[in-house]
Every structure is written in C-alpha cells, then in structure tokens.
Short mmCIF file of C-alpha atoms and ligand atoms in Angstrom, two decimals:
data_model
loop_
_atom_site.label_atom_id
_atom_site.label_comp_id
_atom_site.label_asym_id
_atom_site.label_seq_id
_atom_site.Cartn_x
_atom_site.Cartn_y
_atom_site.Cartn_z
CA UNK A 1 -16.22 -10.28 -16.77
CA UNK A 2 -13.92 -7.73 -16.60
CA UNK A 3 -9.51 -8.87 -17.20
CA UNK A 4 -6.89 -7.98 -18.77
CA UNK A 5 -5.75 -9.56 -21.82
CA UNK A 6 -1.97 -10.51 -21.69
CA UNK A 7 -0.12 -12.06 -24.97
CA UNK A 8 2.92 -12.89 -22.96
CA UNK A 9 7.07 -12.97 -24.65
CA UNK A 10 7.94 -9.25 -24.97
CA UNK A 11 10.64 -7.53 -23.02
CA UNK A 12 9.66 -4.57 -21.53
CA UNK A 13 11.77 -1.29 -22.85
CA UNK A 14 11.14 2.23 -22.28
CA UNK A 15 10.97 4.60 -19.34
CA UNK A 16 8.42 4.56 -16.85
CA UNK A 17 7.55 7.73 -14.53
CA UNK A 18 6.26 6.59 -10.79
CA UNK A 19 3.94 8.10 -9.43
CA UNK A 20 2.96 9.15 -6.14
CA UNK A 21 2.43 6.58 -2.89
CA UNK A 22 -0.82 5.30 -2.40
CA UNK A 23 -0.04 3.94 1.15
CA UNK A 24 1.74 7.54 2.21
CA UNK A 25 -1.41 9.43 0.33
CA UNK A 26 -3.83 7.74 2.20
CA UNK A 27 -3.05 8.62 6.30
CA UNK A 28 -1.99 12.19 5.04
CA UNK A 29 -5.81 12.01 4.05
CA UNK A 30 -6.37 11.54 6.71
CA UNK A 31 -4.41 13.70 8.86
CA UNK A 32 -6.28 16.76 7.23
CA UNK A 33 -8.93 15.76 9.93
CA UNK A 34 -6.81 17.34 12.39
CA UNK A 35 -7.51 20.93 11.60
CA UNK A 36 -9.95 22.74 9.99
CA UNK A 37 -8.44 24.34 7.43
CA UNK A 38 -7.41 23.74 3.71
CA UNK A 39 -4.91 21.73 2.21
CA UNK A 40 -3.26 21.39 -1.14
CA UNK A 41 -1.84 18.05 -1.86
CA UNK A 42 0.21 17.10 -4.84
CA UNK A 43 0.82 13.67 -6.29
CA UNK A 44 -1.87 12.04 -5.08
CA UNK A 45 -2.83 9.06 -7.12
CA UNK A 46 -6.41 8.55 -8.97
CA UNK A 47 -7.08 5.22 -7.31
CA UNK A 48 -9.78 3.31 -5.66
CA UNK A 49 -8.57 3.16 -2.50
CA UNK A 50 -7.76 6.97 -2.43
CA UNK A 51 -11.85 7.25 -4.14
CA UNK A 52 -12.89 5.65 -0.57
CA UNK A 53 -10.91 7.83 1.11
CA UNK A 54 -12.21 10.60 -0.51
CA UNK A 55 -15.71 9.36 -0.35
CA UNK A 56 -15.03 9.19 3.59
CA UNK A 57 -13.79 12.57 3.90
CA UNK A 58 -16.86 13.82 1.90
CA UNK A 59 -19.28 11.90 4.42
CA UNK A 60 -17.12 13.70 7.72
CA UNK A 61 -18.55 17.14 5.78
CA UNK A 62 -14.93 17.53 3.94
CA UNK A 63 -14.30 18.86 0.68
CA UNK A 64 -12.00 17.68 -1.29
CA UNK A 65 -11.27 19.12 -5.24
CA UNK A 66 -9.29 16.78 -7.47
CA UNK A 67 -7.07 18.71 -10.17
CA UNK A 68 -4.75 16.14 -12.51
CA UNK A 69 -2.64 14.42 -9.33
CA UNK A 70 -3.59 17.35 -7.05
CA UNK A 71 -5.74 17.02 -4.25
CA UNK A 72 -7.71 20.72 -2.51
CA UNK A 73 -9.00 19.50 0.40
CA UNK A 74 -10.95 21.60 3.10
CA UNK A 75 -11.79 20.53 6.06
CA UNK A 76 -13.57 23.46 7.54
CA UNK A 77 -16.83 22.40 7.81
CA UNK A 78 -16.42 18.55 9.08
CA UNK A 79 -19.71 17.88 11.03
CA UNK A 80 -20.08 14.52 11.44
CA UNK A 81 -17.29 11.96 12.98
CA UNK A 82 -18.77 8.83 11.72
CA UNK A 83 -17.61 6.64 9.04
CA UNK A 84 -19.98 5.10 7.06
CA UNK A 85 -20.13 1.34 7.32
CA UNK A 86 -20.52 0.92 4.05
CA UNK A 87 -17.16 2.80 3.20
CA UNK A 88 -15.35 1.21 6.02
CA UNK A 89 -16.00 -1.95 5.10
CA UNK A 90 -13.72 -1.41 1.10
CA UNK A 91 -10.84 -0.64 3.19
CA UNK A 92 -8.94 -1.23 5.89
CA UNK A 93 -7.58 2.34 5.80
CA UNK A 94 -10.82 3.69 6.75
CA UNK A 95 -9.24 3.34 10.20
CA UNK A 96 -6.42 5.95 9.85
CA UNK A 97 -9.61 8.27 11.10
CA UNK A 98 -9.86 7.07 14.40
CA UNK A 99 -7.11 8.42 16.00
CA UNK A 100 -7.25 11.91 14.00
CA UNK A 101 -10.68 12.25 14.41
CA UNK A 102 -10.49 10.92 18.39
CA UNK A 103 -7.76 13.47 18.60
CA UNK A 104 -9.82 16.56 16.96
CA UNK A 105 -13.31 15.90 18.22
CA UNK A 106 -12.67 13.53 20.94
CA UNK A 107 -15.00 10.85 19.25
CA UNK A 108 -15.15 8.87 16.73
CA UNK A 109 -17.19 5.63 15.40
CA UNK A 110 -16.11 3.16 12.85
CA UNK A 111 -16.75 -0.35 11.87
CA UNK A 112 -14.60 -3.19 11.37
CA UNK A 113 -12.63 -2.89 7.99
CA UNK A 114 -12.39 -4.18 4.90
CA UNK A 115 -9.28 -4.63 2.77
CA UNK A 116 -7.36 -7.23 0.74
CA UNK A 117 -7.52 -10.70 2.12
CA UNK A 118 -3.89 -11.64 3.42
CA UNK A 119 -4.43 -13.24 6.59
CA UNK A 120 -5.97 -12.40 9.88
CA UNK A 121 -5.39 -8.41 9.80
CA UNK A 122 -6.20 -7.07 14.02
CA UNK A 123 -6.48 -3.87 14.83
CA UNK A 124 -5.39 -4.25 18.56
CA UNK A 125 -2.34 -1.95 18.21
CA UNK A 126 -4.40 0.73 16.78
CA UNK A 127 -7.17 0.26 20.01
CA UNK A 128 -4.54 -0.52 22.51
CA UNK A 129 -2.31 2.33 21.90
CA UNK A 130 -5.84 4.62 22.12
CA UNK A 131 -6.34 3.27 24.61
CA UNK A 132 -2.95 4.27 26.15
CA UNK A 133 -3.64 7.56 24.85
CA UNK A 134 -6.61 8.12 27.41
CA UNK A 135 -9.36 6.96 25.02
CA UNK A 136 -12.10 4.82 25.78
CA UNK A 137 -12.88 2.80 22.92
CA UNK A 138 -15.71 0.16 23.00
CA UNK A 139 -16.32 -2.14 20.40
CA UNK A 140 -19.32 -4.00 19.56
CA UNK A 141 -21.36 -6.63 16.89
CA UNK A 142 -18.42 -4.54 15.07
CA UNK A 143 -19.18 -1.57 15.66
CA UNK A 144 -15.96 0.48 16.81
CA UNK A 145 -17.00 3.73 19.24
CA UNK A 146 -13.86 5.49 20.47
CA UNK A 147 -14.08 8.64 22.96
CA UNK A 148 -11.73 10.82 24.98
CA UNK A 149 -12.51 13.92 26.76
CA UNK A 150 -8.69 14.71 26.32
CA UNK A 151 -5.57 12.87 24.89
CA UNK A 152 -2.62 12.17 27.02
CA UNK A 153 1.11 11.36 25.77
CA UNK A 154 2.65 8.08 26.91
CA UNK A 155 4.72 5.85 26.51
CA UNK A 156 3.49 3.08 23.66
CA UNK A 157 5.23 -0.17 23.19
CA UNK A 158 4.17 -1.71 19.60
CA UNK A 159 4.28 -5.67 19.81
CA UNK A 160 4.90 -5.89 16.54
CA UNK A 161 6.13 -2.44 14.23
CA UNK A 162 2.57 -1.91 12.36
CA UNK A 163 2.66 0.74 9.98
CA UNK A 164 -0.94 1.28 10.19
CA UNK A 165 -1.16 1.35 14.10
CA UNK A 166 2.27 3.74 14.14
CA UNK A 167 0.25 6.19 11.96
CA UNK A 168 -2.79 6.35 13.69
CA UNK A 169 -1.15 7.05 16.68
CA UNK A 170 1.27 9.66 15.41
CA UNK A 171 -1.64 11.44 14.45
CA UNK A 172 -3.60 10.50 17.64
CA UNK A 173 -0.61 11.98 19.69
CA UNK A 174 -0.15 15.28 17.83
CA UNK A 175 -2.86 16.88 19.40
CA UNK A 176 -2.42 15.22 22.62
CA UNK A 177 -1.48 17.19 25.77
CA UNK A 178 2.08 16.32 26.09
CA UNK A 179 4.61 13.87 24.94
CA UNK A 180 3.81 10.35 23.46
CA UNK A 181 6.76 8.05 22.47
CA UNK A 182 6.22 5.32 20.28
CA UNK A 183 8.40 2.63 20.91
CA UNK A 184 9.09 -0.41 18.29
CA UNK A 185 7.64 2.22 15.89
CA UNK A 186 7.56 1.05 12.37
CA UNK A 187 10.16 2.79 10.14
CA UNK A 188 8.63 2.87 6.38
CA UNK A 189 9.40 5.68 4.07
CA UNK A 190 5.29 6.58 4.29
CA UNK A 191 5.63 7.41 7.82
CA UNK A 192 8.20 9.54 7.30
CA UNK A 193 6.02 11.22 5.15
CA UNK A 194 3.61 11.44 7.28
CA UNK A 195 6.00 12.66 10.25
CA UNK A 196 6.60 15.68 7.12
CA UNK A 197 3.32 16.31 6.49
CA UNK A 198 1.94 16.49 10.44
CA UNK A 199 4.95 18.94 11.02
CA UNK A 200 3.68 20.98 8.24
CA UNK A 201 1.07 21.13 10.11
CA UNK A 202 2.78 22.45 13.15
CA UNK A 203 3.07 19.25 14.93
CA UNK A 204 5.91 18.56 16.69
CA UNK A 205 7.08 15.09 15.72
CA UNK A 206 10.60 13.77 16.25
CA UNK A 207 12.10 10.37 14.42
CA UNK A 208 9.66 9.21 12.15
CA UNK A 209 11.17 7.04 9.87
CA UNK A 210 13.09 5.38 13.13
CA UNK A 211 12.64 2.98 15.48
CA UNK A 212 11.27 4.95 18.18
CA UNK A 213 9.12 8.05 17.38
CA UNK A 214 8.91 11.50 20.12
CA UNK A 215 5.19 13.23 19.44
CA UNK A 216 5.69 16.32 21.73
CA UNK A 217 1.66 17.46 21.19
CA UNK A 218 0.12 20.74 20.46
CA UNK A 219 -3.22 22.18 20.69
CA UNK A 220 -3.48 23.46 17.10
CA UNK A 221 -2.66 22.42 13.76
CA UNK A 222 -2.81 23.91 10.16
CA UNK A 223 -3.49 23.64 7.29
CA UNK A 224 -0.24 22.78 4.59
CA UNK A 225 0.74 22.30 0.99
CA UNK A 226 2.56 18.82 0.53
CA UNK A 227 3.92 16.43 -2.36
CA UNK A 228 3.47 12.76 -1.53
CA UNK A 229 6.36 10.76 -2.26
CA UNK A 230 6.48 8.14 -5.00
CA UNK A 231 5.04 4.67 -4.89
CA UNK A 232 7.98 2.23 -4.18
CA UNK A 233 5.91 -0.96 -4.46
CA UNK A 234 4.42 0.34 -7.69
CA UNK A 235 8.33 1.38 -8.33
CA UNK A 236 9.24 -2.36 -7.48
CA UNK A 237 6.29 -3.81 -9.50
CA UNK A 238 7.85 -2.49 -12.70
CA UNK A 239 11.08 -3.46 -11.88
CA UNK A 240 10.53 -6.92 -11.72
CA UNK A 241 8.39 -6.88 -14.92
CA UNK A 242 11.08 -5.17 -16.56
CA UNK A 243 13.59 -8.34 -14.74
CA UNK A 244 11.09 -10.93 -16.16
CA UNK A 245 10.75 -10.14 -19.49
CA UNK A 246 14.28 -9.51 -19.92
CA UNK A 247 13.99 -5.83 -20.72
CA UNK A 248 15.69 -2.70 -20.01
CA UNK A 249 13.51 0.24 -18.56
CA UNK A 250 14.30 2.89 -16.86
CA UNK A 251 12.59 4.61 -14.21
CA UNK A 252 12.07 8.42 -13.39
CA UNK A 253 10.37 9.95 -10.62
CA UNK A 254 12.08 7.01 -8.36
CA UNK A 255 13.68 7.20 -4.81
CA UNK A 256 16.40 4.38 -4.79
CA UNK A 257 16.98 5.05 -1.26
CA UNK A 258 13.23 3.51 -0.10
CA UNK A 259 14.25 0.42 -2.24
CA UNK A 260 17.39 -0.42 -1.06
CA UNK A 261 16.40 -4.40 -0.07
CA UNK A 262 14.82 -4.93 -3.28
CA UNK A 263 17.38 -3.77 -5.60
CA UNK A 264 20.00 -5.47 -3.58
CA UNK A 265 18.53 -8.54 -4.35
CA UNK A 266 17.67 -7.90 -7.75
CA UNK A 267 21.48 -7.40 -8.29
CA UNK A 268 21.80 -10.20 -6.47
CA UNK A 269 19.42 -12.41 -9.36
CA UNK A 270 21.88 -10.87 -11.73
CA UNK A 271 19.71 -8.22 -13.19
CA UNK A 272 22.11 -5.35 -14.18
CA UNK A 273 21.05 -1.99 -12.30
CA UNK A 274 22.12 1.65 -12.45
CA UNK A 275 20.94 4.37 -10.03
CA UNK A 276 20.80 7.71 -10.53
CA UNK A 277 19.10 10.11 -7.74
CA UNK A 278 15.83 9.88 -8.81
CA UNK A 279 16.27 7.35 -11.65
CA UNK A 280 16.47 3.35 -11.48
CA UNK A 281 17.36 1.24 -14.33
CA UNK A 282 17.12 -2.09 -15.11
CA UNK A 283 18.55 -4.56 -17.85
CA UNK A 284 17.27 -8.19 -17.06
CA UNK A 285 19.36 -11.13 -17.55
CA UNK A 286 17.48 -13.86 -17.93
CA UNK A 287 17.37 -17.01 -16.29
CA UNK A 288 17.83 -14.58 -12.79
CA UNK A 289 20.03 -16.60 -10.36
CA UNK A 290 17.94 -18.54 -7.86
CA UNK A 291 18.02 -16.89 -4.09
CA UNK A 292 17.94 -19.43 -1.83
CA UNK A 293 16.18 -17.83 1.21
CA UNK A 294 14.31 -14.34 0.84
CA UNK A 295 12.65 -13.33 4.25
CA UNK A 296 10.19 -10.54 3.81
CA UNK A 297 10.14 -8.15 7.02
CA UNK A 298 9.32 -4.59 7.86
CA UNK A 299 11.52 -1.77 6.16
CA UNK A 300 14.32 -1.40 5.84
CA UNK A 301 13.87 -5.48 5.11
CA UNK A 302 12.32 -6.83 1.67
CA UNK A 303 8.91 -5.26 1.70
CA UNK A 304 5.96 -8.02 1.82
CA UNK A 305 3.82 -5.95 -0.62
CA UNK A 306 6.46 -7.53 -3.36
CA UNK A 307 6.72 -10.75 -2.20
CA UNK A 308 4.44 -12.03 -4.79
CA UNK A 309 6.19 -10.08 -7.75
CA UNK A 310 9.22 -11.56 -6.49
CA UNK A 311 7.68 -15.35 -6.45
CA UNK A 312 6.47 -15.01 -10.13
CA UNK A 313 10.35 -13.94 -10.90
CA UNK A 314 12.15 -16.63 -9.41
CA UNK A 315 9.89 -19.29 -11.23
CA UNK A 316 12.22 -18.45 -13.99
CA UNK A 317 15.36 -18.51 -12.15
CA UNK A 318 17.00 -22.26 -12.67
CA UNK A 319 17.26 -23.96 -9.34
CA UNK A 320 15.46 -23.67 -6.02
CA UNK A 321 14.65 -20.67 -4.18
CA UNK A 322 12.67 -19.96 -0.56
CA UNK A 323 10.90 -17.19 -0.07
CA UNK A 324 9.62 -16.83 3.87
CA UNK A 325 6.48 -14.59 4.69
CA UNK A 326 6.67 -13.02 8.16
CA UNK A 327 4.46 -10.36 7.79
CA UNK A 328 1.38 -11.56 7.03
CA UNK A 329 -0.06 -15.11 7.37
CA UNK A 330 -2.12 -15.72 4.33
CA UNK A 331 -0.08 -14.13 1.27
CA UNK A 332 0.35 -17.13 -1.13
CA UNK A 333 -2.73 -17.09 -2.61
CA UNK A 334 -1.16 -15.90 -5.95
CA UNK A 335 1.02 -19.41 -5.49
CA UNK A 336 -1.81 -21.68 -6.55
CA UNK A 337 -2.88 -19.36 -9.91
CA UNK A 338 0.98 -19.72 -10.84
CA UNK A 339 1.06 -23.27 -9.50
CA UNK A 340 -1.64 -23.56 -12.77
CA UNK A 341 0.14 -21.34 -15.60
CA UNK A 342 2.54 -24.01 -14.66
CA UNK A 343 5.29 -22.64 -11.92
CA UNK A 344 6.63 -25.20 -9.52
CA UNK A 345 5.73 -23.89 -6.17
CA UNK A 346 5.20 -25.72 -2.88
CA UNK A 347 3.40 -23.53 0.38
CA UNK A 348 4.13 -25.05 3.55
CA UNK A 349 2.43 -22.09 5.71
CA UNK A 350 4.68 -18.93 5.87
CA UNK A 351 7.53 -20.74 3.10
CA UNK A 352 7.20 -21.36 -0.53
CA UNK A 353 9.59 -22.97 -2.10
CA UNK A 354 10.18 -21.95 -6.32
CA UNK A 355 11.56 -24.86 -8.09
CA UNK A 356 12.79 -23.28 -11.41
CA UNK A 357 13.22 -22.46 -14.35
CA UNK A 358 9.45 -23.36 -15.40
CA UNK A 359 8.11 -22.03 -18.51
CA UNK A 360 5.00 -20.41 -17.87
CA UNK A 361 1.98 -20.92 -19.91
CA UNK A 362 -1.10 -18.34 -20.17
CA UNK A 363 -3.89 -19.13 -18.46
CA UNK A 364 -7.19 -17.52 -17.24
CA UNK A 365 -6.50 -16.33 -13.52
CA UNK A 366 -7.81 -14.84 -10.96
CA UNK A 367 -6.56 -12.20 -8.40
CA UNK A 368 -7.33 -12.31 -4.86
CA UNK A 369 -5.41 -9.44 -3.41
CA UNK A 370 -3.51 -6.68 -5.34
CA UNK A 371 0.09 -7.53 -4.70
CA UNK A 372 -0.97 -10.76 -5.89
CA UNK A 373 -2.81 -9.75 -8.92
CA UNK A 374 0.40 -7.64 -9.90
CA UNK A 375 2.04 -10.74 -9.71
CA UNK A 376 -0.09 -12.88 -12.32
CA UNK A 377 0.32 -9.56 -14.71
CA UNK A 378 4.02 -10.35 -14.72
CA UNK A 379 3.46 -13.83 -15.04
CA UNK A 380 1.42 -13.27 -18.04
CA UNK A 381 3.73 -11.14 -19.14
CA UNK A 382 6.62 -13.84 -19.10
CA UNK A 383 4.09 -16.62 -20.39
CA UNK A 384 3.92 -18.30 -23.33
CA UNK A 385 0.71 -17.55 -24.46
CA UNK A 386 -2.65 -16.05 -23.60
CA UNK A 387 -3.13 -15.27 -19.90
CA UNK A 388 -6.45 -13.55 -19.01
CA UNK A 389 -6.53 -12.17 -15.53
CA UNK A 390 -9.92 -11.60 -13.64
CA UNK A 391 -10.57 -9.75 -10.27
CA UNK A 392 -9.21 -6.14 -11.85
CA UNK A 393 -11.06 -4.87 -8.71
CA UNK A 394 -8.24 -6.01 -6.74
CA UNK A 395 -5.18 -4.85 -9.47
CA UNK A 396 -7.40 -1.20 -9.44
CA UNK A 397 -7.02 -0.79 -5.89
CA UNK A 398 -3.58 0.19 -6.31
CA UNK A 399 -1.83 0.74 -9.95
CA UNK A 400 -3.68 3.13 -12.25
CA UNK A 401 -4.28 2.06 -15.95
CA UNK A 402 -1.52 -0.85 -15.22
CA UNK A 403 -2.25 -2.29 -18.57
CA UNK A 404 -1.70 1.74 -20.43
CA UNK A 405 1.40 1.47 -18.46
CA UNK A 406 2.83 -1.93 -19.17
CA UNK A 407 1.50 -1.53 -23.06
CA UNK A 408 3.69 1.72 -23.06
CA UNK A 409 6.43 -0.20 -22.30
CA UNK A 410 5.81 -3.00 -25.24
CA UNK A 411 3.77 -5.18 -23.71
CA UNK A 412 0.83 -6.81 -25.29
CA UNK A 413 -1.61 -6.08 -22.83
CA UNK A 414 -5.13 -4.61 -22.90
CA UNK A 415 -8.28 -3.82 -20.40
CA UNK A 416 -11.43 -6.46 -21.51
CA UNK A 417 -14.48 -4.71 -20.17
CA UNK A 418 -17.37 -6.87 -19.93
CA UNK A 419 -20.42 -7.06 -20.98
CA UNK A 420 -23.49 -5.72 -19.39
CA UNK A 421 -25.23 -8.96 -19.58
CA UNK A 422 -21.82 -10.26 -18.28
CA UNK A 423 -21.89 -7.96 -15.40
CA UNK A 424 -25.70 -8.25 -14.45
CA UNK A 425 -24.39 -12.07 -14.24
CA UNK A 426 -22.23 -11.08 -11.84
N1 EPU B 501 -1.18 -6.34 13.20
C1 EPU B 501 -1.79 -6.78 14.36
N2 EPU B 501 -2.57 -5.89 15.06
C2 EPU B 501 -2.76 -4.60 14.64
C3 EPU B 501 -2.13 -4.16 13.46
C4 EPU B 501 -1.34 -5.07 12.75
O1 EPU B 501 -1.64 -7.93 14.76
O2 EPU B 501 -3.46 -3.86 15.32
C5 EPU B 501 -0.36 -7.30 12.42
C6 EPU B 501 -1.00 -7.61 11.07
O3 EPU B 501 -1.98 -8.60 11.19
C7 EPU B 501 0.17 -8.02 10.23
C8 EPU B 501 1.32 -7.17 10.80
O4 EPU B 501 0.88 -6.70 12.07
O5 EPU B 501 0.46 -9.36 10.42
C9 EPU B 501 1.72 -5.98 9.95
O6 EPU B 501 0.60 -5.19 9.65
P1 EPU B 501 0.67 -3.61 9.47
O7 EPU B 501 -0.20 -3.00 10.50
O8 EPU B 501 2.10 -3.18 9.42
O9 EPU B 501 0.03 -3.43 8.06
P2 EPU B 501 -1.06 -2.37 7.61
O10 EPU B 501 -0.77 -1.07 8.25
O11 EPU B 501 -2.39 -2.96 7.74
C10 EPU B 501 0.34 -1.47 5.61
C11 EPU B 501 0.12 -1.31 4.13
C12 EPU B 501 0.08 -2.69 3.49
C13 EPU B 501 1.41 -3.39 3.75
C14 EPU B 501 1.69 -3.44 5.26
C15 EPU B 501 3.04 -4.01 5.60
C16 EPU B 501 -1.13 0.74 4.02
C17 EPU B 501 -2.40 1.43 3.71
N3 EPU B 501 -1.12 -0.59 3.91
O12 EPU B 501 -0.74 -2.25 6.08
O13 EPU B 501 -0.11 -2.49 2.11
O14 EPU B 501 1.39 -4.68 3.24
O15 EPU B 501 1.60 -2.11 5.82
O16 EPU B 501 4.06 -3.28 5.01
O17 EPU B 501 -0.13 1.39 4.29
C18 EPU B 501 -0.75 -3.06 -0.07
O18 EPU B 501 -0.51 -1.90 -0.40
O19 EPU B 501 -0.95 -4.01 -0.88
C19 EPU B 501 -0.82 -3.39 1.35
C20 EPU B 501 -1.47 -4.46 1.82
#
C-alpha cells in the first residue's frame, strides 16, 4: 500500500513558503452559492478536501476552472440544490452548503457527513441555528432536508463556539431579511476570512473574527475576487518539524499574528524564534523543555488541529508534560502509533501525559486522521530509523506533496506508491 518512506535524524533547514488555508478555502467555496455570478479566487490549495468541494459545486451545476492556486468559479447556472451522498459522505464540509444554499434557494438536501474520525462530531448548532433562522429542517435515515420560504435574523446563542456552525450561519444570515447576531461566535482567523470574503460580496457583516458576530442581511450578493489567507496549521506543522529535528527554517508567506498560542509556547520549549511580518523562523534546541499542562481550546487558545504535532514534540522534551484535549473527544489516536515507535504516553480520556525524553524508533504506522498522520511524519522524522507511514489518504486531505516539502527541507522522505496488485488487495 501506499506510505511514505521516512529515514529519520536530519534537521530540517531551509525556507518553506505556506500556502493558502484549506479550512478558510473551503466555506468561501462555498459562499459562492450565494450569488450567481463569477468569482476569482486566489490561493486556493490543490487538495482533496478542496477536490470534494469542487466536485460538489460541479454537481449544484457550478463551474469552477483551476489555474496554478487560482480558483474561476461561476455559479450562474446552479440548478440543482442537492448534494450528492456520495460526496457528502468524504467530508464533513459538505455541510457549509446548507445554510448558503437554504439562504439562496430556500432548500437544500444533504446527508450526514463524513470527515476525519476525532470523536463524536454533531451538527446540532448548524440545524439549530437554521432553525432559528426560520428554516424547517427535517432529518431522516440521514437524510438532511432543510427549507425556508424566507430567512429571518435573530438572535443565535452557540453552546459551544463551532467554527463550522458560525460559518454556516454567517452565510445563512447574509441573505436573510434583517439582522442576525451570533452570540458565543467562534473567533478563528478563517472566519474572518470569510466575514472578508461575504462583504466582498456586498454582505453586510460586522465582527467576524470576535466573539459576537452582527449579519445585517441583504437581498443580493456578488460576485468578488479574493486571496485566501495562509494555512496556519500547515504553518504550525512545519514549525514543529523544524523544532524536532533540531533545525532552523524559516518560513515565508506566514501570518504570525494567527499563531500567536503556538509560538508562545514553542518559545516557551526553548526553541529560538524570530518574527518578521510575514516571516517565522525557527532554530530548535533540542531536548525542548517539558510543558507541564497544554490545554487546547478555540482561538485565540492552542489550536486542537496541532495537538498531535505538539505530542510527538514533547516525547523528546526530558521530563513530564500534559497535554488536555477540550475540543474534541477522540483525538489521541496518533498516541498509541507513537506509544509503538516507542514514546511514553499514557491517555486517560481528554489528558495524555508525555513522559520524556524517549528516543523514537521507526516503525510502520498508520494514520487515522490528518492532524494525526502529520504527527507520525514528524515522528519519523525525529526517529532513529525507518518509519513507514500508511493511510496517506488521511495526510492528502490536507498538506500537498508533504513529503516534496519536507525532502526540500533535508529530510529523507519519499511517496511509496503501491502496487496495483497491492491496491486491488486493498
Ligand atoms: N459541535 C457540536 N455540534 C455542532 C458542531 C460542533 O457539538 O453542531 C462540537 C464538535 O463535536 C466539537 C466542537 O463542537 O467537539 C468543535 O467543533 P467545530 O464545529 O468547531 O469544528 P468543525 O467546524 O467541525 C473545524 C475545522 C477542524 C478543526 C475544528 C476546531 C474546518 C473545515 N474544520 O471543524 O479542522 O479541528 O474546526 O478548530 O474548518 C482539520 O483541519 O484537521 C480539522 C479537523
């Protein structure tokens, strides 16, 4: 089967340019449902979840043109408003369409997602807050049917501050008849980006970005030209493979200001850091100091989708660090594969516990989820040894060509295709 090929003990050196978001690329994909019209979208990455979303758009009766990282999309001729449930089920973004599509053509049907397996992932908010919204959405043997002969603002109160369930219903309320406030809103750098893009549009959308968000709705929206911001977790990704090999890369294209948490506490770990306004880099020092209770939490807090990047680092760090999960309730999966290249790790739940420093040794692994499988790169990239990670489906989802990337860099790393007997095997 398909893995990458890691020969672990080089320090990573070099500069690395990030590219653009994939979770701020994919509800400004969907957003475009809002008008007909055409849209020009730069730095959009060529990944598999942006392929789905693509594919999606495609079945609605979009077009969408891909030219190097720029996307032409036109949705003039969108004729159909319901997502295939073969597509729905390879992502869990497929629902960003409900509330644009809802809002646009007062229907829309959808099926229960897919997406990476890190606990139990609802999608109350998103149905609730329709539902607030005026919609009527019924849901059955999975099958997701929302309808509305007109959206009204109101006042939404978000249990918990969902990203996904803020965006949808941004982009619900923008053509809405009057004012929607989101309240507990969550307050990630891709929703600002998203609040940019809609007003592009010529919505009227106030505080995105904080804690409670003012949709004032219109009846119209446009078509817009917008560049997606870069990819922080992708950002963060490299610099902890840069802190775990000991290296010293520097990265361009970068916006220190969405990463504030994480290179706090990389400082912290006594990795040496200089920031520039676009530029981040990193000389790792190596063992990192252990940190003896990480809590992962929405943004501005220490951003879940690198809590497993973060777990690989501190098995190197000497003495015992905790690392606490809040935001989802199955993300240790990654634990066990390191747990075999040899880390000491102990899951109680939501807690691991990293006893350090533990010298890795390659192994064959497996990833389950993509932050995860990021995570075993790094560890293979700190091992002694071969490691030979499997599940590249996962890793694809969202870093392109990681291993191109990380061999830039100097690592020994390279893509194993398999074999068609191999992949008729399954
Ligand atoms: N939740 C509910 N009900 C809902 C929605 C969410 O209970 O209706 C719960 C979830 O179960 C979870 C928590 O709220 O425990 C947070 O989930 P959230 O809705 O914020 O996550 P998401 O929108 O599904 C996005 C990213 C994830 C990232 C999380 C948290 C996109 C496309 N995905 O997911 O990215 O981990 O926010 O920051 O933006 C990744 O890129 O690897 C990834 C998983």
């Amino acid at each position: 089967m398909s893995h990458l090929l890691i020969e672990g003990g080089r320090p990573l050196v070099g500069r690395h340019k990030v590219y653009g978001a994939k979770n701020a690329a994919l509800p400004i994909l969907a957003a475009t449902v809002l008008a007909r019209d055409t849209f020009e979208i730069e730095n959009v990455p060529d990944l598999l979840d942006l392929k789905i979303m693509i594919a999606i758009l495609h079945a609605l009766g979009a077009r969408v043109r891909r030219e190097g990282t720029t996307l032409y999309v036109d949705t003039r001729e969108i004729h159909r408003t319901e997502v295939p449930e073969e597509l729905m089920g390879q992502m869990r973004s497929s629902l960003f369409l409900m509330g644009p599509l809802v809002a646009r053509y007062r229907e829309a049907t959808l099926y229960r997602p897919g997406g990476c397996a890190i606990g139990t992932r609802r999608i109350d908010f998103h149905v609730e807050g329709l539902r607030r919204l005026g919609a009527r959405v019924v849901e059955e043997g999975g099958r997701i049917e929302a309808r509305a002969l007109a959206l009204r603002g109101a006042t939404i109160v978000l249990p918990y501050p969902s990203v996904g369930a803020t965006e949808n219903l941004m982009m619900a309320a923008a053509l809405a008849e009057g004012t929607t406030r989101i309240v507990n809103a969550a307050r990630e750098p891709e929703i600002e980006d998203l609040g940019r893009f809609l007003n592009a549009m010529g919505a009227r959308v106030y505080g995105a970005g904080e804690a409670t968000i003012v949709v004032e709705g219109v009846r119209e929206l446009r078509g817009t030209r917008h560049r997606v911001i870069p990819d922080r977790i992708v950002a963060g990704t490299f610099l902890f493979a840069a802190a775990i090999t000991g290296g010293d890369v520097v990265l361009e294209d970068a916006r220190p200001e969405h990463m504030e948490a994480v290179l706090d506490l990389l400082a912290t770990s006594g990795a040496e850091l200089e920031v520039g306004a676009d530029t981040i880099r990193l000389r790792g020092k190596l063992p990192p100091r252990p940190l003896p209770r990480v809590v992962t939490a929405p943004h501005p807090g220490f951003p879940t989708d690198l809590q497993p990047q973060l777990v690989t680092y501190l098995t190197q760090s000497e003495g015992t660090s905790v690392v606490v999960e809040t935001v989802f309730d199955g993300r240790f999966r990654h634990a066990e594969e390191l747990v075999r290249m040899g880390a000491k790790i102990y899951v109680d739940q939501r807690t691991a516990v990293i006893e350090g420093p533990t010298r890795l040794k390659g192994e064959r692994v497996r990833a389950y989820d993509l932050r995860g499988g990021a995570a075993l790169v790094l560890a293979g990239l700190a091992a002694e040894g071969t490691t030979r990670v499997y599940g590249l489906t996962h890793i694809d989802r969202g870093y392109m060509r990681i291993e191109e990337e990380l061999a830039a860099l100097g690592a020994s790393i390279r893509r194993v295709s398999a074999t068609r007997e191999e992949e008729a095997a399954g």
